[in-house]
C-alpha cells in the first residue's frame, strides 16, 4: 500500500523552494532539490583544523615510536656488547675494539633518547648519524661479512630513524604555522 497522505496533503515542504513534498520523494518535484540524504552525505567533510589535528596526531605517534626505537637501540647495543664480550674472549684485540664501540653506542643512544624529549629533530639527526657511524665502524673492525640478517638489523632501525626524523620535521613545521 502507498504510505503517502491523500492528494493535496503534503507532509513537509522542500527546503529549496517551499513546495509541498511527500515522505517518499527523493527530490523535490518542483525544483529538483535532493531531499533524502544518503548515509555517506551525513559525514561532514573534514575541515582544515580537523585535518591538521589528525596530521599532528599521526606525526606525533611516528615521533614517539622513533623515541622508543632509540631506547630499543640502546638496549640492543648493550645486549650485543655483553654477547661480544663473552663470545670473543680468545681474541683480545677484537674485544678491545668492538666491545667499547658497542657499549659506547648503547650509552650514546640512551642519552639521545633522553635528550629527544626537548629537541626531537636534533636528537633524531644525531641518532641517525651515530647509528650509521657505529655500523660502519663495526663492519670495518669486526672482520665479519654482511648477510641478510645484518642488512635487516641495519636497515630497519635506519628506516625508523629516518621516518621519525621526517615526521619530527613536518611536526615542527605544522606547529610553527
Short mmCIF file of C-alpha atoms in Angstrom, two decimals:
data_model
loop_
_atom_site.label_atom_id
_atom_site.label_comp_id
_atom_site.label_asym_id
_atom_site.label_seq_id
_atom_site.Cartn_x
_atom_site.Cartn_y
_atom_site.Cartn_z
CA UNK A 1 0.00 0.00 0.00
CA UNK A 2 1.09 3.55 -0.58
CA UNK A 3 2.19 5.38 2.55
CA UNK A 4 1.64 8.83 1.01
CA UNK A 5 -1.02 11.06 2.51
CA UNK A 6 -4.08 11.79 0.37
CA UNK A 7 -3.57 14.07 -2.63
CA UNK A 8 -3.09 17.67 -1.66
CA UNK A 9 -1.95 16.90 1.90
CA UNK A 10 1.80 17.23 1.93
CA UNK A 11 3.83 16.06 4.92
CA UNK A 12 6.65 18.58 4.53
CA UNK A 13 7.96 21.40 2.39
CA UNK A 14 11.03 21.49 0.19
CA UNK A 15 13.91 23.37 1.81
CA UNK A 16 14.90 24.68 -1.62
CA UNK A 17 11.68 26.19 -2.94
CA UNK A 18 9.00 25.65 -0.29
CA UNK A 19 6.86 23.36 -2.44
CA UNK A 20 4.91 20.56 -0.76
CA UNK A 21 6.61 17.18 -0.77
CA UNK A 22 5.71 13.64 0.20
CA UNK A 23 7.83 11.47 2.52
CA UNK A 24 8.69 9.13 -0.34
CA UNK A 25 10.04 11.90 -2.57
CA UNK A 26 13.77 11.72 -3.10
CA UNK A 27 13.95 15.04 -4.93
CA UNK A 28 11.58 17.98 -4.96
CA UNK A 29 9.14 17.57 -7.87
CA UNK A 30 9.23 21.33 -8.48
CA UNK A 31 12.90 22.37 -8.20
CA UNK A 32 14.79 19.07 -8.10
CA UNK A 33 16.41 19.76 -4.70
CA UNK A 34 17.65 16.48 -3.14
CA UNK A 35 15.50 15.55 -0.15
CA UNK A 36 16.80 12.19 1.05
CA UNK A 37 20.32 12.39 2.33
CA UNK A 38 22.39 9.35 1.63
CA UNK A 39 24.32 7.86 4.52
CA UNK A 40 27.67 8.97 3.18
CA UNK A 41 26.35 12.52 2.87
CA UNK A 42 25.85 12.69 6.65
CA UNK A 43 29.58 12.75 7.18
CA UNK A 44 30.78 16.29 7.28
CA UNK A 45 33.82 16.98 5.16
CA UNK A 46 37.00 17.31 7.17
CA UNK A 47 37.86 20.96 7.65
CA UNK A 48 41.41 22.26 7.72
CA UNK A 49 41.56 22.32 11.52
CA UNK A 50 40.42 18.71 11.85
CA UNK A 51 42.89 17.65 9.14
CA UNK A 52 45.70 19.47 10.93
CA UNK A 53 44.84 17.84 14.25
CA UNK A 54 44.70 14.38 12.65
CA UNK A 55 48.03 15.00 10.93
CA UNK A 56 49.63 16.20 14.15
CA UNK A 57 48.37 13.10 15.97
CA UNK A 58 49.72 10.79 13.28
CA UNK A 59 53.10 12.52 13.17
CA UNK A 60 53.31 12.54 16.97
CA UNK A 61 52.80 8.77 17.05
CA UNK A 62 55.57 8.29 14.49
CA UNK A 63 57.88 10.50 16.55
CA UNK A 64 57.01 8.59 19.73
CA UNK A 65 57.78 5.29 18.01
CA UNK A 66 61.14 6.70 16.98
CA UNK A 67 61.91 7.66 20.58
CA UNK A 68 61.07 4.09 21.61
CA UNK A 69 63.34 2.88 18.80
CA UNK A 70 66.21 4.91 20.26
CA UNK A 71 65.68 3.26 23.65
CA UNK A 72 65.50 -0.11 21.89
CA UNK A 73 68.75 0.60 20.06
CA UNK A 74 70.41 1.44 23.35
CA UNK A 75 69.22 -1.84 24.82
CA UNK A 76 70.27 -3.79 21.73
CA UNK A 77 73.78 -2.32 21.80
CA UNK A 78 74.09 -3.16 25.49
CA UNK A 79 72.99 -6.76 24.84
CA UNK A 80 75.31 -7.09 21.83
CA UNK A 81 78.21 -5.67 23.83
CA UNK A 82 77.70 -8.31 26.50
CA UNK A 83 77.42 -11.06 23.91
CA UNK A 84 80.50 -9.82 22.09
CA UNK A 85 82.46 -9.58 25.31
CA UNK A 86 81.88 -13.25 26.12
CA UNK A 87 81.98 -14.53 22.55
CA UNK A 88 85.38 -13.11 21.68
CA UNK A 89 87.33 -13.95 24.81
CA UNK A 90 90.00 -15.62 22.69
CA UNK A 91 90.69 -12.51 20.59
CA UNK A 92 91.56 -9.64 22.93
CA UNK A 93 92.33 -7.22 20.08
CA UNK A 94 88.85 -7.67 18.62
CA UNK A 95 87.32 -7.35 22.07
CA UNK A 96 89.29 -4.19 22.71
CA UNK A 97 87.90 -2.58 19.54
CA UNK A 98 84.36 -3.93 19.14
CA UNK A 99 83.23 -4.15 22.75
CA UNK A 100 83.87 -0.46 23.58
CA UNK A 101 82.05 0.63 20.42
CA UNK A 102 79.03 -1.49 21.25
CA UNK A 103 78.96 -0.38 24.87
CA UNK A 104 79.61 3.25 23.98
CA UNK A 105 76.92 3.18 21.31
CA UNK A 106 74.46 1.87 23.89
CA UNK A 107 75.17 4.84 26.13
CA UNK A 108 75.04 7.27 23.19
CA UNK A 109 71.60 6.03 22.14
CA UNK A 110 70.37 6.14 25.71
CA UNK A 111 71.48 9.77 26.00
CA UNK A 112 69.98 10.66 22.62
CA UNK A 113 66.66 9.07 23.61
CA UNK A 114 66.63 11.05 26.85
CA UNK A 115 67.59 14.25 25.01
CA UNK A 116 64.87 13.69 22.38
CA UNK A 117 62.18 14.94 24.77
CA UNK A 118 63.39 18.53 24.25
CA UNK A 119 64.78 18.73 20.72
CA UNK A 120 63.41 15.89 18.62
CA UNK A 121 64.81 16.91 15.23
CA UNK A 122 68.33 17.40 16.55
CA UNK A 123 68.17 14.15 18.52
CA UNK A 124 66.98 12.17 15.51
CA UNK A 125 69.69 13.63 13.27
CA UNK A 126 72.36 12.79 15.84
CA UNK A 127 70.81 9.36 16.38
CA UNK A 128 70.81 8.58 12.67
CA UNK A 129 74.41 9.73 12.23
CA UNK A 130 75.55 7.86 15.35
CA UNK A 131 73.85 4.70 14.14
CA UNK A 132 75.48 4.93 10.71
CA UNK A 133 78.88 5.63 12.29
CA UNK A 134 78.53 2.69 14.69
CA UNK A 135 77.55 0.31 11.92
CA UNK A 136 80.41 1.40 9.66
CA UNK A 137 82.93 1.13 12.48
CA UNK A 138 81.66 -2.30 13.50
CA UNK A 139 81.67 -3.52 9.91
CA UNK A 140 85.24 -2.37 9.34
CA UNK A 141 86.73 -3.62 12.60
CA UNK A 142 84.77 -6.79 13.25
CA UNK A 143 86.01 -8.52 10.10
CA UNK A 144 82.63 -10.18 9.67
CA UNK A 145 80.79 -10.06 6.37
CA UNK A 146 77.33 -8.66 5.83
CA UNK A 147 74.49 -11.12 5.39
CA UNK A 148 70.73 -10.73 5.06
CA UNK A 149 70.25 -10.62 8.81
CA UNK A 150 72.90 -7.91 9.08
CA UNK A 151 71.20 -5.88 6.37
CA UNK A 152 67.87 -6.17 8.21
CA UNK A 153 69.49 -5.30 11.54
CA UNK A 154 70.86 -2.16 9.94
CA UNK A 155 68.04 -1.33 7.54
CA UNK A 156 65.09 -1.48 9.90
CA UNK A 157 66.46 0.85 12.61
CA UNK A 158 67.78 3.19 9.93
CA UNK A 159 64.34 3.30 8.29
CA UNK A 160 62.66 4.01 11.63
CA UNK A 161 65.15 6.78 12.45
CA UNK A 162 64.78 8.47 9.07
CA UNK A 163 60.98 8.17 9.19
CA UNK A 164 60.96 9.66 12.69
CA UNK A 165 63.25 12.47 11.56
CA UNK A 166 60.93 13.26 8.67
CA UNK A 167 57.88 13.21 10.96
CA UNK A 168 59.62 15.44 13.51
CA UNK A 169 60.49 17.99 10.82
CA UNK A 170 56.91 18.00 9.50
CA UNK A 171 55.56 18.30 13.04
CA UNK A 172 57.79 21.30 13.74
CA UNK A 173 56.59 22.97 10.53
CA UNK A 174 52.94 22.36 11.45
CA UNK A 175 53.42 23.72 14.95
CA UNK A 176 55.04 26.88 13.60
CA UNK A 177 52.12 27.52 11.22
#
